[in-house]
XYZ file of C-alpha atoms in Angstrom:
770
model
C 41.305 -51.941 28.857
C 41.149 -49.961 31.510
C 42.945 -51.513 34.170
C 40.043 -52.212 37.280
C 42.421 -50.504 40.346
C 40.602 -47.665 39.723
C 37.546 -47.699 37.842
C 36.146 -45.083 40.283
C 38.473 -41.989 38.870
C 37.798 -43.886 35.367
C 34.348 -43.085 36.207
C 34.507 -39.696 37.624
C 36.935 -38.674 34.523
C 33.748 -39.717 32.341
C 31.156 -38.498 33.612
C 32.937 -35.035 33.704
C 33.462 -35.333 29.833
C 30.217 -36.227 29.525
C 28.836 -33.199 31.175
C 26.379 -34.662 33.439
C 27.083 -33.361 37.517
C 24.871 -35.807 38.578
C 26.635 -39.300 37.642
C 30.073 -37.455 38.795
C 29.087 -36.571 42.640
C 27.261 -40.025 42.516
C 30.714 -41.590 41.047
C 32.457 -40.538 44.120
C 29.994 -42.627 46.374
C 28.487 -45.173 43.762
C 31.369 -46.495 41.638
C 33.534 -49.566 43.179
C 32.501 -52.135 40.865
C 33.129 -52.917 36.777
C 29.245 -53.887 37.001
C 27.944 -50.108 38.731
C 30.022 -49.210 35.728
C 28.438 -49.609 32.876
C 25.368 -47.953 32.832
C 27.630 -44.529 33.023
C 29.601 -45.898 30.193
C 26.839 -46.722 27.685
C 25.159 -42.947 28.370
C 29.306 -41.932 27.505
C 29.307 -43.691 24.702
C 25.388 -41.877 24.170
C 26.813 -38.420 24.130
C 30.151 -39.515 22.314
C 28.467 -40.174 19.537
C 25.791 -37.867 20.092
C 29.224 -35.052 20.826
C 30.764 -36.273 17.273
C 27.302 -35.928 15.221
C 27.142 -32.829 16.315
C 30.850 -31.832 15.488
C 30.393 -32.378 12.077
C 27.258 -31.302 11.593
C 29.022 -28.082 13.062
C 31.952 -27.968 10.099
C 29.277 -28.741 7.708
C 27.461 -25.869 8.676
C 30.523 -23.609 8.966
C 31.347 -24.907 5.175
C 28.370 -24.501 3.883
C 28.178 -19.917 5.620
C 31.797 -19.876 4.527
C 30.638 -20.672 1.285
C 27.336 -18.765 0.909
C 27.606 -14.801 -0.077
C 24.194 -14.512 0.502
C 23.291 -15.270 4.528
C 24.131 -13.220 7.065
C 24.168 -15.396 10.578
C 22.139 -12.568 12.935
C 22.777 -14.932 15.816
C 26.136 -15.841 15.312
C 26.327 -11.807 14.885
C 24.767 -11.123 18.213
C 26.302 -14.023 20.267
C 29.817 -12.141 19.106
C 28.487 -8.703 20.434
C 27.631 -9.696 23.427
C 30.535 -11.564 24.318
C 32.771 -8.196 23.832
C 29.792 -6.635 25.844
C 31.731 -5.044 28.488
C 34.662 -3.608 26.256
C 31.295 -2.189 24.279
C 29.627 -1.086 28.124
C 32.653 0.328 28.867
C 33.205 2.520 25.181
C 29.253 3.643 25.462
C 30.591 5.201 29.467
C 32.922 6.748 27.575
C 31.264 8.286 25.528
C 27.902 9.356 27.283
C 31.350 11.564 29.655
C 33.216 12.663 27.170
C 28.620 13.884 25.758
C 28.264 15.140 28.829
C 30.976 17.321 29.639
C 30.478 18.472 26.032
C 27.055 19.584 26.794
C 27.515 20.456 30.720
C 31.074 22.091 30.706
C 32.439 23.204 26.984
C 29.094 24.339 25.385
C 28.267 27.552 25.523
C 24.654 28.318 24.813
C 23.418 29.801 21.867
C 20.173 31.804 20.946
C 18.049 32.020 17.888
C 16.477 35.087 16.276
C 14.221 35.330 13.151
C 13.585 38.096 10.579
C 11.475 37.771 7.517
C 12.584 40.513 4.521
C 10.482 40.393 1.154
C 11.655 41.643 -2.037
C 8.942 43.420 -4.305
C 7.517 41.811 -7.341
C 8.627 42.865 -10.482
C 5.555 44.872 -12.220
C 4.846 47.787 -15.275
C 6.858 50.175 -14.744
C 5.452 54.086 -15.579
C 8.627 54.785 -17.374
C 11.510 53.281 -18.943
C 13.925 53.145 -16.767
C 14.333 50.137 -15.213
C 17.307 50.420 -13.189
C 15.530 52.234 -10.754
C 12.630 49.703 -9.577
C 14.493 46.546 -10.174
C 12.316 44.554 -8.336
C 12.690 40.455 -7.705
C 10.663 38.006 -9.746
C 8.852 34.654 -7.463
C 9.996 32.444 -10.686
C 13.117 33.979 -10.744
C 15.377 31.707 -9.595
C 18.629 33.494 -10.576
C 17.320 37.074 -9.028
C 16.467 34.444 -5.344
C 19.722 33.695 -5.621
C 21.199 36.950 -6.434
C 19.957 38.132 -3.263
C 20.450 35.545 -0.826
C 24.614 36.250 -2.003
C 23.951 39.792 -1.375
C 22.324 39.537 1.662
C 25.530 36.982 2.636
C 28.299 39.343 1.300
C 30.758 41.076 2.990
C 30.197 44.131 1.869
C 26.939 43.749 4.123
C 29.043 42.384 6.693
C 31.246 45.581 6.743
C 28.822 47.531 7.573
C 26.452 45.674 9.512
C 30.062 45.766 11.776
C 29.912 49.598 12.193
C 26.916 49.462 12.710
C 26.346 47.553 15.570
C 30.254 48.362 16.868
C 30.790 44.391 16.501
C 35.125 45.186 16.461
C 34.360 45.730 20.541
C 31.973 42.984 20.675
C 33.744 40.222 23.341
C 31.728 36.987 20.852
C 33.213 38.387 17.634
C 35.552 40.545 18.240
C 39.616 39.553 18.443
C 40.372 38.264 20.999
C 41.260 39.752 24.833
C 45.540 41.115 25.507
C 45.279 37.897 28.559
C 43.857 35.439 26.902
C 46.685 35.782 24.224
C 49.153 35.613 26.750
C 48.172 32.662 28.618
C 46.145 30.746 26.096
C 43.819 28.434 27.674
C 44.997 24.476 26.974
C 44.484 23.139 23.206
C 45.510 19.507 23.256
C 46.310 20.064 19.997
C 49.251 21.789 20.615
C 50.440 19.572 23.258
C 50.242 17.014 20.784
C 52.712 19.690 18.527
C 54.858 20.347 21.386
C 54.838 16.943 22.161
C 56.003 15.589 18.136
C 58.737 18.625 17.854
C 59.603 16.935 20.975
C 59.932 13.567 19.580
C 61.825 14.687 16.608
C 63.967 17.023 17.577
C 62.451 20.569 15.625
C 62.894 23.735 16.881
C 60.713 26.481 18.094
C 60.290 28.462 14.946
C 59.489 32.464 15.979
C 55.605 33.344 17.262
C 54.400 34.998 13.581
C 54.128 38.791 13.853
C 50.338 39.961 15.563
C 47.637 39.989 12.835
C 47.180 44.242 10.870
C 44.084 46.048 11.419
C 42.930 44.904 8.193
C 42.939 41.155 9.164
C 41.470 41.026 12.365
C 38.582 43.133 10.674
C 37.678 40.957 8.173
C 38.250 38.149 10.495
C 35.443 39.602 12.917
C 33.246 40.038 9.379
C 33.948 36.693 8.980
C 32.769 35.365 12.396
C 29.371 37.421 11.945
C 28.914 36.222 8.695
C 28.948 32.819 9.459
C 26.457 33.551 12.922
C 23.741 34.646 10.056
C 21.816 32.761 7.729
C 19.658 33.436 4.759
C 17.028 30.978 3.128
C 14.352 30.858 0.928
C 11.215 30.343 1.106
C 10.231 28.524 -2.300
C 7.775 29.506 -4.723
C 7.692 33.376 -3.141
C 10.462 36.356 -2.742
C 10.326 36.206 0.855
C 13.221 35.510 3.056
C 14.658 34.786 6.552
C 18.142 35.931 7.913
C 18.708 33.811 11.315
C 21.473 34.884 13.428
C 23.062 33.098 16.231
C 24.177 35.301 19.235
C 25.041 33.217 22.821
C 23.281 36.187 23.773
C 18.350 36.304 22.742
C 18.645 40.173 22.583
C 21.525 39.925 20.431
C 20.957 37.795 18.208
C 17.780 39.664 17.041
C 19.971 41.951 16.732
C 21.840 41.209 14.422
C 18.755 39.690 12.479
C 17.354 42.718 12.146
C 19.991 45.007 11.853
C 21.625 43.071 9.283
C 17.651 43.985 7.562
C 18.994 47.400 8.170
C 21.326 47.625 6.245
C 20.819 45.509 3.043
C 18.026 48.084 2.547
C 20.084 50.700 3.650
C 22.799 49.809 0.394
C 19.606 49.252 -1.307
C 18.554 52.328 -1.168
C 22.363 54.152 -1.537
C 22.763 51.891 -4.574
C 20.131 53.679 -6.511
C 21.018 56.729 -5.482
C 24.629 56.655 -6.704
C 23.135 54.528 -9.758
C 20.339 58.233 -10.466
C 23.551 60.210 -9.808
C 25.671 58.511 -11.769
C 23.223 57.985 -15.011
C 22.383 61.816 -15.035
C 26.055 62.454 -15.259
C 26.400 59.550 -18.571
C 23.185 60.753 -20.240
C 24.315 64.006 -20.513
C 27.775 63.249 -21.811
C 26.168 60.663 -23.603
C 23.450 63.428 -25.661
C 27.005 66.414 -25.975
C 28.046 63.747 -28.479
C 24.216 62.595 -29.434
C 24.194 66.063 -31.003
C 28.115 66.360 -32.222
C 27.063 62.908 -33.754
C 23.827 63.785 -35.490
C 25.168 67.275 -36.653
C 27.592 65.709 -38.719
C 25.666 63.619 -40.732
C 23.299 65.826 -41.211
C 25.872 68.083 -43.080
C 27.496 64.793 -44.796
C 24.108 63.857 -46.188
C 24.119 67.089 -47.158
C 26.858 67.626 -49.328
C 26.887 63.936 -50.179
C 23.432 65.308 -51.536
C 25.084 68.327 -53.515
C 27.892 66.879 -55.454
C 26.073 64.375 -56.876
C 23.704 64.187 -60.566
C 21.147 62.057 -59.044
C 18.519 61.165 -60.871
C 15.166 60.554 -59.838
C 14.289 56.755 -58.771
C 11.360 57.067 -61.245
C 13.871 58.092 -63.598
C 16.754 54.926 -62.406
C 13.927 52.187 -63.349
C 13.152 53.633 -66.400
C 17.179 53.814 -67.716
C 17.331 49.742 -66.073
C 14.564 48.760 -68.623
C 15.701 50.858 -71.599
C 19.345 48.190 -71.149
C 17.408 45.159 -71.277
C 15.841 46.727 -74.297
C 19.415 47.793 -76.343
C 20.777 44.742 -74.670
C 18.032 42.425 -75.901
C 18.006 43.787 -79.795
C 21.772 43.773 -79.452
C 21.535 39.519 -78.777
C 19.069 40.044 -81.763
C 21.864 41.015 -83.883
C 24.571 38.588 -83.028
C 21.892 36.238 -83.449
C 21.535 38.009 -87.139
C 24.227 38.156 -88.029
C 25.265 34.480 -86.454
C 22.903 33.521 -89.128
C 24.426 35.805 -92.050
C 27.635 34.591 -91.726
C 26.702 30.317 -91.828
C 24.987 31.796 -94.824
C 27.438 33.575 -96.680
C 30.316 30.002 -95.685
C 27.436 28.344 -97.434
C 27.049 30.109 -100.961
C 30.502 30.684 -100.684
C 31.573 26.773 -100.836
C 28.776 26.197 -103.252
C 30.566 28.690 -105.385
C 33.717 27.379 -105.363
C 32.549 23.389 -106.509
C 31.157 24.760 -109.591
C 27.891 23.150 -109.250
C 25.369 25.436 -110.518
C 22.102 23.079 -108.578
C 24.009 23.441 -105.369
C 24.721 26.982 -105.309
C 21.361 28.023 -106.978
C 20.580 25.313 -103.300
C 21.574 27.494 -100.824
C 21.520 31.149 -102.237
C 17.610 30.815 -103.092
C 17.216 33.584 -105.178
C 14.805 34.103 -107.895
C 17.106 35.969 -110.150
C 19.238 33.203 -110.350
C 16.714 30.658 -110.714
C 15.704 32.712 -113.763
C 19.059 34.153 -114.753
C 19.672 29.452 -114.671
C 16.332 29.352 -116.834
C 17.972 31.508 -119.509
C 21.235 30.089 -119.398
C 19.917 26.325 -120.332
C 16.935 27.664 -122.978
C 20.378 29.996 -124.082
C 18.965 32.934 -124.028
C 21.671 33.493 -121.525
C 25.065 32.947 -121.709
C 26.850 31.277 -118.183
C 28.663 34.786 -117.952
C 26.328 36.367 -117.045
C 25.155 33.633 -114.509
C 28.169 33.770 -112.916
C 28.450 37.605 -112.850
C 25.077 37.454 -110.942
C 26.566 34.324 -108.874
C 29.153 36.891 -108.129
C 26.868 39.782 -106.751
C 24.732 37.489 -104.442
C 27.330 36.622 -102.557
C 28.891 40.781 -103.016
C 25.096 41.184 -101.364
C 25.546 38.920 -98.327
C 29.020 39.708 -97.046
C 27.482 43.414 -96.861
C 24.483 42.029 -94.982
C 26.956 40.445 -92.799
C 29.267 43.494 -92.250
C 25.352 45.644 -91.896
C 24.600 43.525 -89.055
C 28.282 43.244 -87.228
C 28.406 47.071 -86.850
C 25.380 47.476 -86.115
C 25.570 44.726 -82.822
C 28.447 46.824 -81.793
C 26.830 49.750 -81.635
C 23.619 48.516 -79.877
C 26.240 46.613 -77.335
C 28.151 49.873 -77.001
C 25.651 51.748 -76.422
C 24.361 49.572 -73.648
C 27.655 49.193 -72.106
C 27.259 53.399 -70.956
C 24.415 52.830 -70.117
C 25.008 50.553 -67.530
C 28.125 52.497 -66.788
C 25.319 54.915 -66.074
C 23.346 53.175 -64.256
C 25.469 51.836 -61.682
C 26.864 55.069 -60.763
C 23.050 56.191 -60.676
C 22.589 53.331 -58.164
C 25.788 53.730 -56.085
C 25.107 57.079 -55.139
C 21.604 56.437 -54.309
C 22.325 54.029 -51.605
C 25.322 55.857 -50.156
C 22.945 59.050 -50.074
C 19.827 56.670 -47.895
C 22.950 55.149 -45.729
C 23.789 58.905 -44.668
C 19.766 59.261 -44.517
C 19.876 56.187 -42.514
C 21.772 57.525 -39.856
C 20.695 60.753 -39.599
C 17.837 59.845 -38.935
C 18.745 57.056 -36.301
C 20.892 59.589 -34.414
C 18.249 61.810 -34.038
C 16.231 58.976 -32.860
C 18.884 58.131 -30.486
C 19.389 61.405 -28.991
C 15.605 61.957 -29.220
C 15.885 58.839 -26.370
C 18.395 59.982 -24.328
C 17.254 63.705 -24.165
C 13.326 61.881 -22.795
C 15.533 59.676 -20.412
C 17.138 62.498 -18.973
C 13.876 64.359 -18.395
C 11.940 61.069 -16.491
C 15.340 60.951 -14.622
C 15.888 64.531 -13.477
C 12.080 65.070 -13.051
C 12.347 61.538 -10.899
C 15.589 62.100 -9.114
C 14.495 61.701 -4.975
C 11.750 59.728 -4.919
C 13.954 56.119 -4.918
C 12.157 53.429 -3.397
C 14.180 49.974 -1.872
C 13.190 46.344 -3.386
C 12.689 44.886 -0.367
C 10.620 45.179 3.003
C 11.121 43.818 6.394
C 7.534 41.978 6.976
C 8.491 41.164 10.209
C 11.122 41.957 12.610
C 13.076 39.598 14.877
C 12.126 38.270 18.600
C 14.309 38.129 21.878
C 14.002 34.024 22.459
C 12.613 33.135 25.813
C 15.233 29.781 25.387
C 18.319 28.151 24.079
C 18.495 26.206 20.701
C 21.166 24.457 21.009
C 23.091 22.576 22.721
C 20.893 19.721 22.710
C 22.275 18.072 25.627
C 19.817 15.261 25.242
C 21.117 14.214 21.646
C 24.162 14.797 22.138
C 23.922 12.504 24.785
C 21.991 10.252 23.144
C 24.926 10.499 20.010
C 27.370 10.569 22.202
C 25.945 7.450 23.564
C 25.598 5.594 20.845
C 28.546 6.837 18.742
C 30.721 5.114 21.992
C 29.133 2.060 21.699
C 29.910 1.813 17.922
C 33.702 2.790 19.263
C 33.017 0.306 21.177
C 31.640 -1.647 18.704
C 34.572 -1.304 16.199
C 37.082 -2.151 18.807
C 35.757 -5.310 19.914
C 35.336 -6.549 16.153
C 38.578 -5.626 15.346
C 39.977 -7.472 17.549
C 38.340 -10.225 17.109
C 39.385 -9.832 12.901
C 42.820 -10.137 14.341
C 42.429 -13.000 16.537
C 44.443 -15.551 15.779
C 44.276 -18.757 17.381
C 41.172 -20.525 18.737
C 39.331 -20.348 21.859
C 36.809 -23.166 21.649
C 37.224 -26.974 20.782
C 34.013 -26.048 18.678
C 36.599 -23.719 16.617
C 39.453 -26.005 16.260
C 36.541 -28.766 15.470
C 34.902 -27.127 13.011
C 38.446 -25.440 11.832
C 40.154 -28.490 11.326
C 36.984 -31.345 11.496
C 38.789 -33.480 13.699
C 37.678 -33.984 17.433
C 39.627 -31.992 20.059
C 39.910 -34.490 23.115
C 40.975 -32.445 26.172
C 40.964 -29.193 27.149
C 44.559 -28.341 29.338
C 44.453 -25.722 31.780
C 47.432 -23.283 31.702
C 49.563 -24.737 35.245
C 50.631 -21.432 37.153
C 53.658 -22.482 37.163
C 56.409 -20.844 35.707
C 59.631 -22.452 36.373
C 59.659 -25.840 35.090
C 61.266 -28.008 37.924
C 58.132 -27.663 40.158
C 55.280 -29.306 38.109
C 56.058 -32.942 39.040
C 55.245 -30.574 42.972
C 52.493 -29.065 41.185
C 50.638 -32.709 39.941
C 51.842 -34.293 43.854
C 50.407 -31.155 45.259
C 46.960 -30.807 43.467
C 45.556 -34.350 42.411
C 42.309 -32.344 42.036
C 43.058 -29.587 40.487
C 41.464 -29.036 36.675
C 44.827 -28.808 35.040
C 44.560 -32.913 36.756
C 40.753 -33.463 35.843
C 41.740 -32.236 32.781
C 44.148 -34.832 31.753
C 42.457 -37.076 33.040
C 39.959 -36.520 31.006
C 42.116 -36.465 27.908
C 43.639 -39.611 29.207
C 40.149 -41.547 28.841
C 39.144 -40.042 25.295
C 42.359 -41.727 23.998
C 41.172 -45.041 25.874
C 37.615 -44.141 23.743
C 39.526 -44.262 20.477
C 39.733 -47.227 19.607
C 38.094 -49.780 22.301
C 38.810 -52.660 20.022
C 42.635 -51.642 20.639
C 43.491 -49.344 23.063
C 46.174 -46.928 22.061
C 50.070 -48.139 23.870
C 52.145 -46.384 22.073
C 51.312 -42.266 21.920
C 53.237 -39.785 19.876
C 52.915 -36.680 21.661
C 53.488 -33.311 18.895
C 52.826 -29.887 18.715
C 53.093 -26.986 15.720
C 55.469 -25.099 17.313
C 57.170 -24.788 19.956
C 55.869 -23.629 23.047
C 52.271 -25.330 23.060
C 52.448 -26.841 26.275
C 53.467 -30.856 24.270
C 55.523 -32.112 27.071
C 53.850 -30.720 30.446
C 50.991 -32.324 28.989
C 52.744 -35.497 28.082
C 54.194 -35.280 31.851
C 51.307 -35.000 33.015
C 49.293 -37.350 30.717
C 52.256 -40.395 31.877
C 51.549 -39.668 35.413
C 47.512 -40.274 35.311
C 48.128 -43.638 32.902
C 50.582 -45.027 35.526
C 48.145 -43.217 38.830
C 45.480 -46.527 37.009
C 48.323 -49.499 38.232
C 49.599 -49.969 34.462
C 53.380 -49.817 33.690
C 54.312 -46.534 32.220
C 57.231 -45.039 29.854
C 57.839 -40.875 29.200
C 60.444 -41.308 26.459
C 62.096 -37.869 25.116
C 61.959 -38.611 21.571
C 62.690 -34.224 21.044
C 66.399 -34.916 20.876
C 67.286 -31.471 19.792
C 65.805 -29.662 22.192
C 66.171 -31.844 25.099
C 64.097 -30.964 28.150
C 62.941 -33.349 30.631
C 65.986 -33.146 32.339
C 64.472 -29.999 33.590
C 61.323 -31.670 34.513
C 63.591 -34.715 36.057
C 66.917 -35.029 37.666
C 68.940 -37.188 34.706
C 72.226 -38.707 36.986
C 74.049 -40.110 33.170
C 73.828 -38.312 29.915
C 73.852 -41.142 27.856
C 69.927 -42.333 26.041
C 68.527 -44.173 24.300
C 70.239 -43.104 21.064
C 73.851 -45.943 23.096
C 70.984 -47.705 23.640
C 70.579 -48.020 19.670
C 73.922 -47.483 18.405
C 74.907 -50.670 21.518
C 76.913 -49.002 23.356
C 74.262 -49.332 26.601
C 72.315 -51.206 28.084
C 68.544 -50.144 28.315
C 67.807 -50.871 32.117
C 70.628 -48.707 32.892
C 69.128 -45.812 30.612
C 65.808 -45.784 31.977
C 65.227 -43.256 35.141
C 62.562 -44.361 37.186
C 60.775 -41.902 38.843
C 59.216 -42.745 42.439
C 57.523 -39.820 42.312
C 54.791 -40.156 39.314
C 54.917 -44.163 39.026
C 56.537 -43.870 35.412
C 60.112 -44.680 33.804
C 61.513 -41.604 31.739
C 63.817 -42.739 28.748
C 65.698 -39.650 27.342
C 66.953 -38.576 24.574
C 70.221 -38.219 23.747
C 72.451 -35.434 21.681
C 73.475 -37.742 18.177
C 75.853 -37.330 15.945
C 73.754 -38.197 13.745
C 70.854 -37.067 11.885
C 67.800 -36.741 14.034
C 65.522 -37.781 11.266
C 67.360 -40.230 9.603
C 67.375 -41.508 13.912
C 64.490 -42.140 14.330
C 63.254 -43.528 10.683
C 65.245 -46.407 10.666
C 64.840 -49.891 11.636
C 66.480 -49.811 15.047
C 64.511 -46.978 16.474
C 61.583 -49.666 15.262
C 63.003 -52.248 17.321
C 63.723 -50.846 20.128
C 59.455 -49.559 19.913
C 58.705 -52.959 19.712
C 61.176 -53.983 22.565
C 59.554 -51.551 24.853
C 55.746 -52.294 24.126
C 56.310 -55.615 24.636
C 57.466 -54.047 28.672
C 55.056 -51.246 29.321
C 51.434 -50.804 29.016
C 50.861 -46.731 27.605
C 54.442 -45.518 26.020
C 53.850 -41.536 25.736
C 56.707 -39.937 23.475
C 56.667 -36.473 23.445
C 58.207 -35.219 19.990
C 60.057 -31.679 18.276
C 57.170 -29.747 16.601
C 55.714 -31.103 13.521
C 56.188 -28.014 11.834
C 59.988 -27.365 12.446
C 61.414 -30.494 12.111
C 60.449 -33.973 10.136
C 61.254 -36.008 13.307
C 57.492 -36.395 14.870
C 56.274 -37.822 11.613
C 58.553 -40.499 11.292
C 57.429 -41.833 15.093
C 54.304 -41.035 13.988
C 54.668 -44.581 11.549
C 55.349 -46.444 15.214
C 52.819 -44.507 16.942
C 48.728 -46.382 18.140
C 47.618 -42.436 19.153
C 48.976 -39.038 17.469
C 48.015 -36.645 19.140
C 48.505 -32.930 18.363
C 48.461 -29.891 20.769
C 47.195 -26.585 19.920
C 47.598 -24.051 22.818
C 44.400 -21.572 23.698
C 44.261 -18.540 21.831
C 47.877 -18.045 20.223
C 48.973 -21.080 17.354
C 46.511 -19.424 14.063
C 43.789 -22.142 11.650
C 46.582 -21.579 9.330
C 49.184 -23.227 10.777
C 47.288 -25.244 12.956
C 45.687 -26.881 9.559
C 49.653 -26.825 8.235
C 50.277 -28.887 10.781
C 48.136 -31.916 9.897
C 48.604 -31.531 7.057
C 51.951 -32.679 7.911
C 51.028 -35.446 10.937
C 48.500 -36.946 8.062
C 50.856 -36.590 5.416
C 52.139 -40.112 5.364
C 50.340 -43.678 6.167
C 49.530 -41.911 9.664
C 45.618 -40.458 10.972
C 45.929 -37.900 13.600
C 43.887 -39.081 16.577
C 42.765 -35.871 17.491
C 43.280 -32.655 18.895
C 44.128 -31.094 22.788
C 43.985 -27.274 23.524
C 46.786 -26.493 26.260
C 47.291 -23.553 27.822
C 43.741 -22.909 28.621
C 42.725 -19.965 30.932
C 39.630 -20.068 32.716
C 39.761 -16.686 33.205
C 40.744 -15.524 29.329
C 37.087 -17.721 28.898
C 35.207 -16.520 30.842
C 36.493 -13.147 29.547
C 35.656 -13.853 26.031
C 32.030 -15.433 27.763
C 32.448 -19.473 27.177
C 33.808 -19.749 30.596
C 29.883 -22.100 31.081
C 30.210 -23.189 28.529
C 33.603 -25.177 27.533
C 34.952 -28.241 29.652
C 35.888 -28.576 33.320
C 36.480 -24.891 33.453
C 32.636 -23.692 34.180
C 32.186 -25.318 37.403
C 35.098 -24.123 39.226
C 32.326 -20.838 40.143
C 30.833 -23.956 42.263
C 33.503 -24.967 44.155
C 34.013 -28.831 42.504
C 37.074 -28.987 42.122
C 39.346 -27.571 44.742
C 42.623 -25.307 43.344
C 45.651 -24.789 45.098
C-alpha cells in the first residue's frame, strides 16, 4: 500500500497518468487526506481500465490490419504524411525554387511556326509514264509515311542548311571559339573531375577537334531536331512545325523545308526523266537486235525442216491409231489360233477320236469319222485328214503373227515420223512466239521513248504549299506555370519519398501506443532523456530537479507499478532491458529514489555483476558486494551502503570467480532476497540485458514485478519481442514495458508532442525544467 506520508504526491502522479490537468491543479491545493484522494483514485482506475481496453482493441485492430491484404488505412497514411509535413514542405519549396530557376533563368524562350503542305492525290494519267507524276493516295498509309520520312531525311536537312546558311547560325551552328576555350560550369563535368581525382585517374588528352564533315552533320542533326512532320489523318496534307529561338527564324525554317522538298521532287523527276531517256534508247537498240535475231532463227529453222501442215499431222495421228488398233486385233487372233493349235495337238496325242473331233470342229473330219465307222473308209485316211487339219492351224498361226509384226513395224515408223513432225512444229511455234514477243516489246518501248521525248520538260511536283508559316507573337515554351506546378508536385513527391523511406528504415518505437500494439503489453511509463551525460552527476541532477519531466515520469512509473497488483503491491522490482545502453540503471536509481520519497525503506541491488556501473553513480568504499555475503566472507550490514542524498540503501555487486548465471540461480541468492524482503519495503534490482546473458531470467523468478526498458526510437521491434520471449520463457510474467531516453523535441518533430505523456504539457510551463 502507499504510505499516507505522501498522498499528495501520489495523487498528482495518478492525475498525470490519467491525463486530467484539472485534477493535477486541484491536487496541489486540496489533497491533504486519504479521503480526498479516494475520488481521484477511483477516476484513475476507470481511466486505466479504459486505456487497457483501448490498448487491446488497438492491438487487435493492428493485427487485423496486418493480416488483411485488401484494406488500406487511408487515415493512417495521411497521419504519417502529416508527421512529415515539414520535410515535404521543404522539398516542395526547393522544387519550386529549382523550377523557377529553370523557368525564368535557364530556359530560353522558344517559338513555333507551322507550314501546311498538300500532296497531289493519285489520278488516272493520260500516258503510261507512271514515274513522271506519282502522287499519293489518301488511303495509302505506306505512301504518307514514306513522304514523312523523306521530309525528315538528312538529304533535305543538308539542302536546308545550305539554303539558309545555318552553318554560321549561332543557334544551330558550332559553338564559338570563346565558348570552347572557356566553357560554362557543368555539374556533370565537375562530378567527373572529382571522381577521377578520388580514384586517382589521370585526365586523358583532349579529343582532337571535329572535322568539317562532322560539324556539318551535327548542324544537320540540330536542324532536323527542331522540325516535326505530321500527317493529318485521312488526308494527304502534311504539317511542318519548326521550333527556334526566333519567331521569324521558325517561320523561315518551316517554309524553307517545304521549298526544298518541292525542289527535290522536281530535281528527282528531271533526273528520272533524263535517265529514262538514256535507258530507253539503249534498251531499244538491244530489243531491235533481239527481234532481228529471233526472226532469222525462225526463218532458218523453217527452211531446214520438211514440215507438213497441222491438218496432215492430225491425219497421221488418226492413221497411227487405226494401225495400232489393227495390230492389237491381229495379236488377239494369233493368240486364239495358238490356243486352238495347242488343244488340237494335245487331242491328237491322246488318240481319242471324239476329243479330236470336238477340238477340230471340222466338217470333213466329222464325215471321215462317220465313213470309218460305217466301214467305208480306213483309219489311215482319217489320220491323214487330222494331220492336214493340224497343218492348216499351224499355217494360219504363222500368217497371223506375220501380219501382226508387219502392222507393228508400220505403226512404229509412223509414230516416229509423227513425233519428229510434232517436235519441229513446237520448236517453230516457240521461235514464232519469241519473234512476236520481241516485236511487241520493241514497239512498246519505242512508243514510251517517243512519249517521254514529247513530254520532257513538263514535269511538276507532287506537292504544293497551301499555308505558309506565320511568325508567332509569343513563345510556346517554357510554360512557366506548368514548370512551377510540376516542380512543386515533384518536390512534394521527393519529400514524401524521403520521409517514407526514413519511416521504412525506422527501427524503434516512438510512442507508447506503437509499443503496446506490437507487443501486447502495457507501457507503464515514458522516461525522458536526461541532459546529464556524466553518470557521476545523475544524483545531483535528481536532487536539483524534483519537479522535472523525468521526475514526474518516474513518479508515474512508480504509481503504475504499485497499481499493477492492488492486492499484493510488488516489493521486489526487477529492471532489465534487451540490450545495453537502454537506460535501465538510470531508471532504477530514479525509481528507488522516488519510492524512498514515500517514506518507505528502499534497497537498490546491483544485479549486473559482469559490468558493474553503480560505482560510477555512488561512492563505494569497499570492493566487496553481496557475493561475499553469499560466500560467508562478509556480513550483509557491512556491505550495504546508505546513500543519505537519495535516501536509499545500495547493495553493490562484486566480481565473482563463479558463473554469474549459476550464482543467481542458486538457493543462497533466493534466501538472500527473502531476508532482504523482510527488511525493505521495496527492492529495485538492476539486472544485465536479458538477451546478452541469462542472469535476468534467473533473478526474475524471485521478483514481484519485471519491467523491460525499451530505448525510444532505437530498439527494433524484433529485439523487443525476443526480449519479451526471453523473460516470459520461464515461470515469470512480464509486468510491463517502459520507454526510456524519450526525446521531447524529437516527439514534437515526429508530430507526437501534443498527444503523448507529460511532454504535451511542457510548453504550458507546468513542469519546471532546469
